[in-house]
mmCIF file of C-alpha atoms and ligand atoms in Angstrom:
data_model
loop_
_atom_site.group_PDB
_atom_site.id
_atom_site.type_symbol
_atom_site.label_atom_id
_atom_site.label_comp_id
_atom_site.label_asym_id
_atom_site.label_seq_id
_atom_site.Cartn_x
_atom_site.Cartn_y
_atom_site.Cartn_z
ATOM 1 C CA UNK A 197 103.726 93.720 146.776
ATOM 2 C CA UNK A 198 101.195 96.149 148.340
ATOM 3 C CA UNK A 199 97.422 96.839 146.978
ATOM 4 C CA UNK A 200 97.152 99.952 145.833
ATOM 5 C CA UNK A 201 93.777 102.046 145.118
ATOM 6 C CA UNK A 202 95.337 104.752 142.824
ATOM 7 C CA UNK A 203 92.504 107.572 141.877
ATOM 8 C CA UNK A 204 93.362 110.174 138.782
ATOM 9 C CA UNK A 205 94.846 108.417 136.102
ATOM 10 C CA UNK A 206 95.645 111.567 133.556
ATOM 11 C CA UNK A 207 98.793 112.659 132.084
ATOM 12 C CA UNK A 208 100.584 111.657 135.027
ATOM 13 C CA UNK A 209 98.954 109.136 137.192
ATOM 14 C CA UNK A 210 98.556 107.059 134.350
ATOM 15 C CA UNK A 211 101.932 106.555 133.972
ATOM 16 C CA UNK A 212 102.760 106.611 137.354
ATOM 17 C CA UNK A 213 100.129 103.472 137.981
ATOM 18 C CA UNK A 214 101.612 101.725 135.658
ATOM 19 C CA UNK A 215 105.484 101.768 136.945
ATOM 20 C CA UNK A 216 103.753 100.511 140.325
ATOM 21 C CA UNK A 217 102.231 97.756 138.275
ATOM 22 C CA UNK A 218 106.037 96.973 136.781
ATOM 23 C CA UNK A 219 107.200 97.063 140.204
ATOM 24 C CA UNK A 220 104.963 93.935 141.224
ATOM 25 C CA UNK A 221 102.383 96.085 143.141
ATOM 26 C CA UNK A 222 98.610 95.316 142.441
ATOM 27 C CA UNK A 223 96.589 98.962 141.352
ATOM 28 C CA UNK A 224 93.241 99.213 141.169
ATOM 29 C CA UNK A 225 92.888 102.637 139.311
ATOM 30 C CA UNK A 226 89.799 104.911 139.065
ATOM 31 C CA UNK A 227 89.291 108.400 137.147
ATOM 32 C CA UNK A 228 86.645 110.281 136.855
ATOM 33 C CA UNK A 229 86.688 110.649 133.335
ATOM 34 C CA UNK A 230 85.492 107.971 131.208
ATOM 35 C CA UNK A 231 88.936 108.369 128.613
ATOM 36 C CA UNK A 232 91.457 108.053 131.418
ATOM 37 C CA UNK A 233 89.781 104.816 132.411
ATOM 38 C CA UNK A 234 90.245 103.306 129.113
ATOM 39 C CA UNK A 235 92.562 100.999 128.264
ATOM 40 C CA UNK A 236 93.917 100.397 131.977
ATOM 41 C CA UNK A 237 93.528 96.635 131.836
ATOM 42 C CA UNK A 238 96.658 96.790 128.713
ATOM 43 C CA UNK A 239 98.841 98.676 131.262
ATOM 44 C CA UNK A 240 98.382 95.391 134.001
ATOM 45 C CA UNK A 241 95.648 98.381 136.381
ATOM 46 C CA UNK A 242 92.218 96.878 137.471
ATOM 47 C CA UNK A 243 89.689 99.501 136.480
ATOM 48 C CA UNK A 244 87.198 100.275 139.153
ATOM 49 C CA UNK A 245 83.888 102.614 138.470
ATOM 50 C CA UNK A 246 84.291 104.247 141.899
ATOM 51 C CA UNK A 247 86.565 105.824 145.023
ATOM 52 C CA UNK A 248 85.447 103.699 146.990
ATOM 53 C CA UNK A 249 85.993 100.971 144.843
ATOM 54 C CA UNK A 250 89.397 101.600 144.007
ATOM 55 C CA UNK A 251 90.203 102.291 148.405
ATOM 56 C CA UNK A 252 88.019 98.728 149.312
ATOM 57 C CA UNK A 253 91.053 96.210 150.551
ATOM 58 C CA UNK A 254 94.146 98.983 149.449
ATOM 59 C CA UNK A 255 96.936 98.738 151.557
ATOM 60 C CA UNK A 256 97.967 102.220 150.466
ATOM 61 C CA UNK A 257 95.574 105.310 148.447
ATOM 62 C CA UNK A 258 97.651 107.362 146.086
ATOM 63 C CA UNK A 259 95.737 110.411 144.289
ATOM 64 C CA UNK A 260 97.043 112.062 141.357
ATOM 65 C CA UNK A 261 94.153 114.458 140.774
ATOM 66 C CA UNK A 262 94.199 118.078 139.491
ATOM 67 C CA UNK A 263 93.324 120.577 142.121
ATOM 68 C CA UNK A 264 92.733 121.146 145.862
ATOM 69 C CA UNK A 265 88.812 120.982 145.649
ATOM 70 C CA UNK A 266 89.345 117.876 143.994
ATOM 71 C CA UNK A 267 91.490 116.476 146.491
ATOM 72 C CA UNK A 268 89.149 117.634 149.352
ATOM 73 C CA UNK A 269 86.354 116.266 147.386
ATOM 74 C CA UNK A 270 88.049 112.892 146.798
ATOM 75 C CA UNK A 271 89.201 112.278 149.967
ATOM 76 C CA UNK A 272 86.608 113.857 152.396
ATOM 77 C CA UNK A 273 83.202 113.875 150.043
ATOM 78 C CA UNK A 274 80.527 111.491 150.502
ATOM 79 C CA UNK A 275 81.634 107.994 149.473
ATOM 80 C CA UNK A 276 85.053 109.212 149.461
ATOM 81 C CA UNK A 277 88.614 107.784 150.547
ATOM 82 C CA UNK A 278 88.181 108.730 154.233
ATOM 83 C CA UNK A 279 84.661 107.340 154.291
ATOM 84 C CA UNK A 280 85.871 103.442 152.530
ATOM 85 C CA UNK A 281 89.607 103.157 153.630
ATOM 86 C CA UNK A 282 90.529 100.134 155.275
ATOM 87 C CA UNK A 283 91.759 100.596 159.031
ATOM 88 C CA UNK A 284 95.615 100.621 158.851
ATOM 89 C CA UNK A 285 95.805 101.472 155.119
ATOM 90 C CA UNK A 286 97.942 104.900 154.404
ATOM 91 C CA UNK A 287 97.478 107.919 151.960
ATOM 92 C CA UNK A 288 99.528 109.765 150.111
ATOM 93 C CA UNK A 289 98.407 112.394 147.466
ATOM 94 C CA UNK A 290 100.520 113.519 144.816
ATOM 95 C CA UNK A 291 98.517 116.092 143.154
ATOM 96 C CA UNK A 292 99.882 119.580 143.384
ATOM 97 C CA UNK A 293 97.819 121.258 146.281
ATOM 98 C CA UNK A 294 97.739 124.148 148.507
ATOM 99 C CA UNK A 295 99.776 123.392 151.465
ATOM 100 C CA UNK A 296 96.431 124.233 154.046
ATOM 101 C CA UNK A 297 94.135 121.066 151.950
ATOM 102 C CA UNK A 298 97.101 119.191 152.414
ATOM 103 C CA UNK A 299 96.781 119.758 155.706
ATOM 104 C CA UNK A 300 93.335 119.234 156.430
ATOM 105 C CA UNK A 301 93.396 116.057 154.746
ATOM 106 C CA UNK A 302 96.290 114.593 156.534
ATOM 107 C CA UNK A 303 94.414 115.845 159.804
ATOM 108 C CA UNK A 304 91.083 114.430 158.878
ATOM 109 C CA UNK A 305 93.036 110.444 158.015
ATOM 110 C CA UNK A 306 95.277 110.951 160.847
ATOM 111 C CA UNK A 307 92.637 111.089 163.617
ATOM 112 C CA UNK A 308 91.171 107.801 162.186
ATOM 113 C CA UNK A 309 94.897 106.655 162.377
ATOM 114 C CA UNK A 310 96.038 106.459 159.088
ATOM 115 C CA UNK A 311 99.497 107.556 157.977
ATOM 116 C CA UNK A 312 99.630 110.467 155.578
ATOM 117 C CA UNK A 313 101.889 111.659 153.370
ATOM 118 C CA UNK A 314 101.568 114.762 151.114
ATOM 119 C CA UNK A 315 104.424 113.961 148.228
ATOM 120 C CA UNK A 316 104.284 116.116 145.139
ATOM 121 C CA UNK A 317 106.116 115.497 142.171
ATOM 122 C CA UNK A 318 108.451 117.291 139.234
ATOM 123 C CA UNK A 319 109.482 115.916 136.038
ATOM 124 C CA UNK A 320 106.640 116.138 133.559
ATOM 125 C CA UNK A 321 105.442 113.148 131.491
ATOM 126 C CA UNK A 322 108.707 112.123 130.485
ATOM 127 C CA UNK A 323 109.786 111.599 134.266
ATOM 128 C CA UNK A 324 106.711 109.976 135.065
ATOM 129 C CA UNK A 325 106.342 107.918 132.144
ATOM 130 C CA UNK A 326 110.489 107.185 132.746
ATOM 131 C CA UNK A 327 109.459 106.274 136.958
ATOM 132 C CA UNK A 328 112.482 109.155 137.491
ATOM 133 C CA UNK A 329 110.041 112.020 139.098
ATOM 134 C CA UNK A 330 111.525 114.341 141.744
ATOM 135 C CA UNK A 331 108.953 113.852 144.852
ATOM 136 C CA UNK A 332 108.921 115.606 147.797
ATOM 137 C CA UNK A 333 107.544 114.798 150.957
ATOM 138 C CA UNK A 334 105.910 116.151 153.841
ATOM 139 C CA UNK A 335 104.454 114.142 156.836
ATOM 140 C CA UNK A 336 105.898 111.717 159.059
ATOM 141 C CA UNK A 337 109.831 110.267 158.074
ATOM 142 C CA UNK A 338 108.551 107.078 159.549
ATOM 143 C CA UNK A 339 105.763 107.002 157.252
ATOM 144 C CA UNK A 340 107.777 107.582 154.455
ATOM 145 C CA UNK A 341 110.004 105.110 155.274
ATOM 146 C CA UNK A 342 107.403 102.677 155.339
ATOM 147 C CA UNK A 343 105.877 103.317 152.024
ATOM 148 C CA UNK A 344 109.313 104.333 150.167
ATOM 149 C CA UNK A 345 109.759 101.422 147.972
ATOM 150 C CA UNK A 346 106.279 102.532 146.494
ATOM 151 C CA UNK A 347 106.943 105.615 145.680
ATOM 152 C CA UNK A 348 110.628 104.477 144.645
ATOM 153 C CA UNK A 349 108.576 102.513 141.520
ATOM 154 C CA UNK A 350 107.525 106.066 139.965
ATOM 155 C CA UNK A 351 110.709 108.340 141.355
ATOM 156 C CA UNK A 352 114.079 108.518 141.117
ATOM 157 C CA UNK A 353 114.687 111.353 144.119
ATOM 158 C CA UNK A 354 112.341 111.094 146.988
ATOM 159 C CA UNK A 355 112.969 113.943 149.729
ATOM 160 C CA UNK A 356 111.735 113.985 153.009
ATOM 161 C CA UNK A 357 111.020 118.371 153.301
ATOM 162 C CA UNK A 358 109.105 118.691 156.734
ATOM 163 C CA UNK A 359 105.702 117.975 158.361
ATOM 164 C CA UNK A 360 102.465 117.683 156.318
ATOM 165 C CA UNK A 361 102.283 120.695 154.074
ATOM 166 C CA UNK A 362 105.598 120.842 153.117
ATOM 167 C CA UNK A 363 105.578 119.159 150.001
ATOM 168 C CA UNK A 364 103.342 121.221 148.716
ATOM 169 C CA UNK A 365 105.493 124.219 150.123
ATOM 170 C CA UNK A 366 108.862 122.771 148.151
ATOM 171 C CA UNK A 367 106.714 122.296 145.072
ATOM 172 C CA UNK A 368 105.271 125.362 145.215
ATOM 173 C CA UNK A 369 108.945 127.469 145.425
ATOM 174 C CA UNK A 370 109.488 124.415 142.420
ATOM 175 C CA UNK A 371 106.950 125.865 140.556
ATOM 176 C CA UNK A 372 108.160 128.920 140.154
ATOM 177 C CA UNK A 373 111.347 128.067 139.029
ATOM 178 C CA UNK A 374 109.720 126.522 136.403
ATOM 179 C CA UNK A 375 108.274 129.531 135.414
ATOM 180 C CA UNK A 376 111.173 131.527 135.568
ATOM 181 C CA UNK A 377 112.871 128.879 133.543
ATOM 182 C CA UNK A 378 110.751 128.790 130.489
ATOM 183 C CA UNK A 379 109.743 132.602 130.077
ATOM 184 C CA UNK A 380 113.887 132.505 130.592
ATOM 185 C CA UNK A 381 113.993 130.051 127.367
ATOM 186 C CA UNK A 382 111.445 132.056 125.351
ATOM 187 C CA UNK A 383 113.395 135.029 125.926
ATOM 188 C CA UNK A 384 116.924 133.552 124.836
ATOM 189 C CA UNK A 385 114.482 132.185 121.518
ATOM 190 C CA UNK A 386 113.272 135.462 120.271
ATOM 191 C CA UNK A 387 116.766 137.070 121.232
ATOM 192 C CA UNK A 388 118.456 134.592 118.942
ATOM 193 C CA UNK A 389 115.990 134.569 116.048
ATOM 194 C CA UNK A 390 116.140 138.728 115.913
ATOM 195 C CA UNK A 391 120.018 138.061 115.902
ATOM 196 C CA UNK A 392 119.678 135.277 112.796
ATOM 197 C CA UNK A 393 121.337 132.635 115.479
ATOM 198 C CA UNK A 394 120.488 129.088 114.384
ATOM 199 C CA UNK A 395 118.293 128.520 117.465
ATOM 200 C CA UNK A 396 119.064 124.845 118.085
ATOM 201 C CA UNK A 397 122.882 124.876 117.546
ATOM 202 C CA UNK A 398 123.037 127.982 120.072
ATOM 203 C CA UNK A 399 120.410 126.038 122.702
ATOM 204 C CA UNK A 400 122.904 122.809 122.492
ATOM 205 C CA UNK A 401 125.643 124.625 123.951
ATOM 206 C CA UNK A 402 123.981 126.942 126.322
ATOM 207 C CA UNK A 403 121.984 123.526 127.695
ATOM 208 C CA UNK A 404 125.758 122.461 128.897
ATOM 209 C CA UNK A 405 126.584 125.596 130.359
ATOM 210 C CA UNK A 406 125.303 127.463 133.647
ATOM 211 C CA UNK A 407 122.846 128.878 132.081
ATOM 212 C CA UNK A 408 121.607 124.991 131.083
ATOM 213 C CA UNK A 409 118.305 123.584 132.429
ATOM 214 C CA UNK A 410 115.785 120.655 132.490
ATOM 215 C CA UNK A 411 113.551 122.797 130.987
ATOM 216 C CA UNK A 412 115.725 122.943 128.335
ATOM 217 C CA UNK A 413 116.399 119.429 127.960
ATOM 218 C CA UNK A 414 112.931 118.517 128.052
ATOM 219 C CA UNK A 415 111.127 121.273 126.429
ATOM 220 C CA UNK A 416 113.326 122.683 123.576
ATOM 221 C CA UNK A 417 111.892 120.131 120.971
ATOM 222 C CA UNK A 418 108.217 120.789 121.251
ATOM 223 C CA UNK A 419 109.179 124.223 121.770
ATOM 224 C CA UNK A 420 111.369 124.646 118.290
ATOM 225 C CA UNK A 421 108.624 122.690 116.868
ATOM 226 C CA UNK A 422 105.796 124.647 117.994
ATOM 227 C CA UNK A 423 104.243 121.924 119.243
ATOM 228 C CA UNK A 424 102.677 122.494 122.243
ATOM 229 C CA UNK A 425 100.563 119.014 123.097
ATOM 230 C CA UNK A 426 100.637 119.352 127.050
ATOM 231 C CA UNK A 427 102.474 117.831 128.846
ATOM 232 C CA UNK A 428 101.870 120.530 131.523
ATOM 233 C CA UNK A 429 98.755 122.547 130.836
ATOM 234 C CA UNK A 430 98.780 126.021 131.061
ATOM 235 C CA UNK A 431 95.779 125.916 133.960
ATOM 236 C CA UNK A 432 97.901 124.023 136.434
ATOM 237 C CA UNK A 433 101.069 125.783 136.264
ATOM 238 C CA UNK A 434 98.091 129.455 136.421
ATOM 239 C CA UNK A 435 97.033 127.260 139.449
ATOM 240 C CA UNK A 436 100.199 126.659 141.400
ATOM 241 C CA UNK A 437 100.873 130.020 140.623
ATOM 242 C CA UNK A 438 98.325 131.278 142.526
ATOM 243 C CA UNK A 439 99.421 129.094 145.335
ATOM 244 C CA UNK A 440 102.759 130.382 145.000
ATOM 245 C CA UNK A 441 101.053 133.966 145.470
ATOM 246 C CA UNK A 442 98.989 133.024 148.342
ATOM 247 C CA UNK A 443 101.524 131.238 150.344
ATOM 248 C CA UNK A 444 103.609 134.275 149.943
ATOM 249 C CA UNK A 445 101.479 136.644 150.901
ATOM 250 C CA UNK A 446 100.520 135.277 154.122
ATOM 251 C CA UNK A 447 104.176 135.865 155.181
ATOM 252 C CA UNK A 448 104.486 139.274 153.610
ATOM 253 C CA UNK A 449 107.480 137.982 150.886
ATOM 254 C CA UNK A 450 107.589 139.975 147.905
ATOM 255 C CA UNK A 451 108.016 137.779 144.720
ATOM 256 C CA UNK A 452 108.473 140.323 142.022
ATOM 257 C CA UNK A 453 109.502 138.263 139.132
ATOM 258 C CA UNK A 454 107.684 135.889 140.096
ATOM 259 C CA UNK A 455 104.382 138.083 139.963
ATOM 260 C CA UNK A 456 105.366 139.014 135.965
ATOM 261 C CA UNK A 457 106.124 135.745 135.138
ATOM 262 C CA UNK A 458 102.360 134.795 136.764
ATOM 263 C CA UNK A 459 100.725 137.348 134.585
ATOM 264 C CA UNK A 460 102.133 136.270 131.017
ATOM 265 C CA UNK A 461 100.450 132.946 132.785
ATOM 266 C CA UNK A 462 96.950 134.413 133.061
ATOM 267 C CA UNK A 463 97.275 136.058 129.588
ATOM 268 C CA UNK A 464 97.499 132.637 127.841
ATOM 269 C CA UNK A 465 94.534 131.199 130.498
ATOM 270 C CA UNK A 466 92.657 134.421 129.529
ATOM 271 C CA UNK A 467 92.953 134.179 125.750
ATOM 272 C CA UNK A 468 92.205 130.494 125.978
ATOM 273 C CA UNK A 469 95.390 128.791 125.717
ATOM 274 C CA UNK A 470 94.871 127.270 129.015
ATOM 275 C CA UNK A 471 95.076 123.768 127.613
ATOM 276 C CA UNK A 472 98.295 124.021 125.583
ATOM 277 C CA UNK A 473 101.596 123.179 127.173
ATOM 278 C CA UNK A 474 103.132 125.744 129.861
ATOM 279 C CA UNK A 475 105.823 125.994 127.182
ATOM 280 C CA UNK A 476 103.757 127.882 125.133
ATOM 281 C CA UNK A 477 104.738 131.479 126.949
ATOM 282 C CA UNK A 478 107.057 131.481 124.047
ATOM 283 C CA UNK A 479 104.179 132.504 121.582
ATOM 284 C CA UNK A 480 103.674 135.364 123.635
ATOM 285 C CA UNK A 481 107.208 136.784 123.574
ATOM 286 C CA UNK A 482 107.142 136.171 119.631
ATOM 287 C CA UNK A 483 104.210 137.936 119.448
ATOM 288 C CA UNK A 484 105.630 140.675 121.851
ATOM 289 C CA UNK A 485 108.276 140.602 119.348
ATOM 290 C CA UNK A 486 106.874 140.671 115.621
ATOM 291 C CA UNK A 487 108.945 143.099 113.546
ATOM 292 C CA UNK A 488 112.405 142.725 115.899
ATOM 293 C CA UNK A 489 115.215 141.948 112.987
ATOM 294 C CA UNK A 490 119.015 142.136 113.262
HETATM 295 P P1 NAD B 1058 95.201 115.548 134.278
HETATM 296 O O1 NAD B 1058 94.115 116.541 134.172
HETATM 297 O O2 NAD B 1058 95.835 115.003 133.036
HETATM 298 O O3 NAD B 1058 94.682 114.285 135.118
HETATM 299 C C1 NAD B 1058 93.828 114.406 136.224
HETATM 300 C C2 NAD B 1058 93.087 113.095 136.424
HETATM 301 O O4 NAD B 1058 92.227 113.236 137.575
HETATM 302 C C3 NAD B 1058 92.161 112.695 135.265
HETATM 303 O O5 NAD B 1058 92.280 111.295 135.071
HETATM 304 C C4 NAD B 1058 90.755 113.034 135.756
HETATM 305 O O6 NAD B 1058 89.770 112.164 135.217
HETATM 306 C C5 NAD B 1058 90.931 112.761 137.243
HETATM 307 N N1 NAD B 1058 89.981 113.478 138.095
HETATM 308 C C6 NAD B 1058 89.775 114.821 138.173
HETATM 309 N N2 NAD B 1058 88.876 115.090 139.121
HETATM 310 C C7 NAD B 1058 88.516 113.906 139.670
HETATM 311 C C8 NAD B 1058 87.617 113.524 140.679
HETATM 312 N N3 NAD B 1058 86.923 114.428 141.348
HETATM 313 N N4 NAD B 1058 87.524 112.210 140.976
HETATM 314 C C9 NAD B 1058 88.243 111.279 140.319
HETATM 315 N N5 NAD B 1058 89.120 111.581 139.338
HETATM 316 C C10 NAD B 1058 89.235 112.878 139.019
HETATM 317 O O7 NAD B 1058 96.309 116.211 135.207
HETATM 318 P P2 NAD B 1058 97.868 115.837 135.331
HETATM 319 O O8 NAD B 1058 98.653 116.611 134.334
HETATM 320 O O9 NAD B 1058 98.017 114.358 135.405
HETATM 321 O O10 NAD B 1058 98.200 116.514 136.750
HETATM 322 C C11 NAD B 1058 97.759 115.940 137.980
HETATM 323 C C12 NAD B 1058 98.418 116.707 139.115
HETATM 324 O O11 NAD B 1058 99.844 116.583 139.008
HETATM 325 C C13 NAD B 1058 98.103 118.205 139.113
HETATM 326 O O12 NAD B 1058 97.968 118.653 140.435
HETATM 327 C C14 NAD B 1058 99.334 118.794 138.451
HETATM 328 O O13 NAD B 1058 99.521 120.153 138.852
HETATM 329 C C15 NAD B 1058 100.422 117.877 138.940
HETATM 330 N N6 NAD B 1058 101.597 117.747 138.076
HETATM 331 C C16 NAD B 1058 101.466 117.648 136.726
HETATM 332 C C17 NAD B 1058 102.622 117.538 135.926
HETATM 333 C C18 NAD B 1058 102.524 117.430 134.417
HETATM 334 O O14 NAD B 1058 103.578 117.583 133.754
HETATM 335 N N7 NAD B 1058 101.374 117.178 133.836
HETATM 336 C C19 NAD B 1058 103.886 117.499 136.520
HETATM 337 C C20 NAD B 1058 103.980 117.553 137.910
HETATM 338 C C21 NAD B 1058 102.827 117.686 138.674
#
């Protein structure tokens, strides 16, 4: 059993914090929004009003939180995590960051001696609600060894990738799949409505094929249905794109697919879809496609 301080409990970290409580750990969860903190004390998580409330006596921090400048903020702003964690007690963020704040913070914790791991995740709500999330780690392999069966409670596949920063590299080059995947998905939709293809019989087979995906398998529902209750909002997967972008242009690779996919992105953001599910690119090939018949 370790005592865990476990700060951003939205889509996913709620979820996640509970399959640590399931697992016998002790969480004391804080968010900063007043909603996420409802209702913890029904999932087994003590609800704290603070950071530093949630780091006082942890064994372990976990944050789950949206962006890099709220990770920096969390971690290195007054009253935050590096400011009230317990000597000994390690960190590992989740959140999907730029590799350089992961980084920093793992610099900043490690020369007060704390073990830091930077350990994104993949598998949507479903995987974390289901404790099966793909997370990959950067940082020390002995740290991660010593906080495995933690992070074992919320995934299924937990990858050591490289030093601190690469985490957020393999998510990154994740992300983008992702991408490619659904505007892939929206494509095959409209192509098989124009050709008066019963959309769901033809999606059932190609899913078992090569050209199947988890993006199928977890998105073709809400997609079919048009409902598009993230989920994955829009505004992350617009902001790991950009750190995809970033990343790549610091070491001159050209992306080119990538680059489309990440404007269809800032379309939705810009028209403001930015809350709806990432799966939503598929309005915008419908509406690239009004008037296409057999
Ligand atoms: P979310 O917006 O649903 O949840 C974020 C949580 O952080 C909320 O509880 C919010 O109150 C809290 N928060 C934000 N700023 C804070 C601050 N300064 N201090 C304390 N709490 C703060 O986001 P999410 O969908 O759970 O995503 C979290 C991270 O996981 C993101 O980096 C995202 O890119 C990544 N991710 C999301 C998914 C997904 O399917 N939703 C999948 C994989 C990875």
């Amino acid at each position: 059993m370790t005592v865990i301080g476990f700060i951003g409990l939205g889509v996913m970290g709620r979820p996640m914090a509970a399959n640590l409580v399931n697992a016998g750990h002790d969480v004391r969860g804080y968010a900063r929004s007043e909603s996420a903190r409802a209702g913890l004390a029904d999932l087994g998580i003590t609800a704290v009003d603070s950071v530093a409330a949630a780091v006082a006596g942890a064994e372990l921090v976990l944050t789950m939180l949206p962006d890099s400048p709220d990770v920096e903020a969390v971690v290195l702003g007054d009253d935050g995590v590096l400011a009230s964690i317990e000597p000994g007690a390690g960190y590992i963020d989740m959140s999907t960051i730029t590799p350089e704040s992961a980084r920093l913070v793992a610099d900043r914790l490690r020369e007060k001696g704390h073990a830091v791991l930077d350990a994104p995740v993949s598998g949507g709500e479903a995987g974390a609600q289901e404790g099966t999330l793909s997370i990959m780690v950067g940082g020390n392999a002995a740290d991660l060894d010593r906080w495995r069966n933690v992070l074992s409670a919320m995934g299924g596949t937990i990858v050591h990738v490289g030093d601190s920063g690469s985490g957020q590299v393999v998510k990154a080059a994740n992300q983008l799949m992702v991408a490619g995947h659904l505007q892939m998905l929206a494509e095959a939709i409209v192509f098989l409505e124009a050709q008066k293809t019963d959309v769901g019989t033809a999606l059932s087979v190609i899913a078992k094929g090569l050209g199947g995906s988890t993006v199928i398998d977890r998105k073709v529902n809400g997609v079919l249905a048009e409902n598009f209750r993230p989920g994955f909002r829009i505004e992350l997967h617009h902001k790991d794109l950009g750190i995809v972008r970033d990343a790549a242009r610091k070491t001159g690779t050209a992306l080119p697919v990538t680059a489309l996919i990440s404007q269809f992105v800032q379309s939705l953001v810009t028209r403001g879809d930015g809350g709806l599910d990432h799966s939503a690119l598929v309005t915008l090939a419908r509406e690239a496609n009004v008037g296409a018949r057999a």
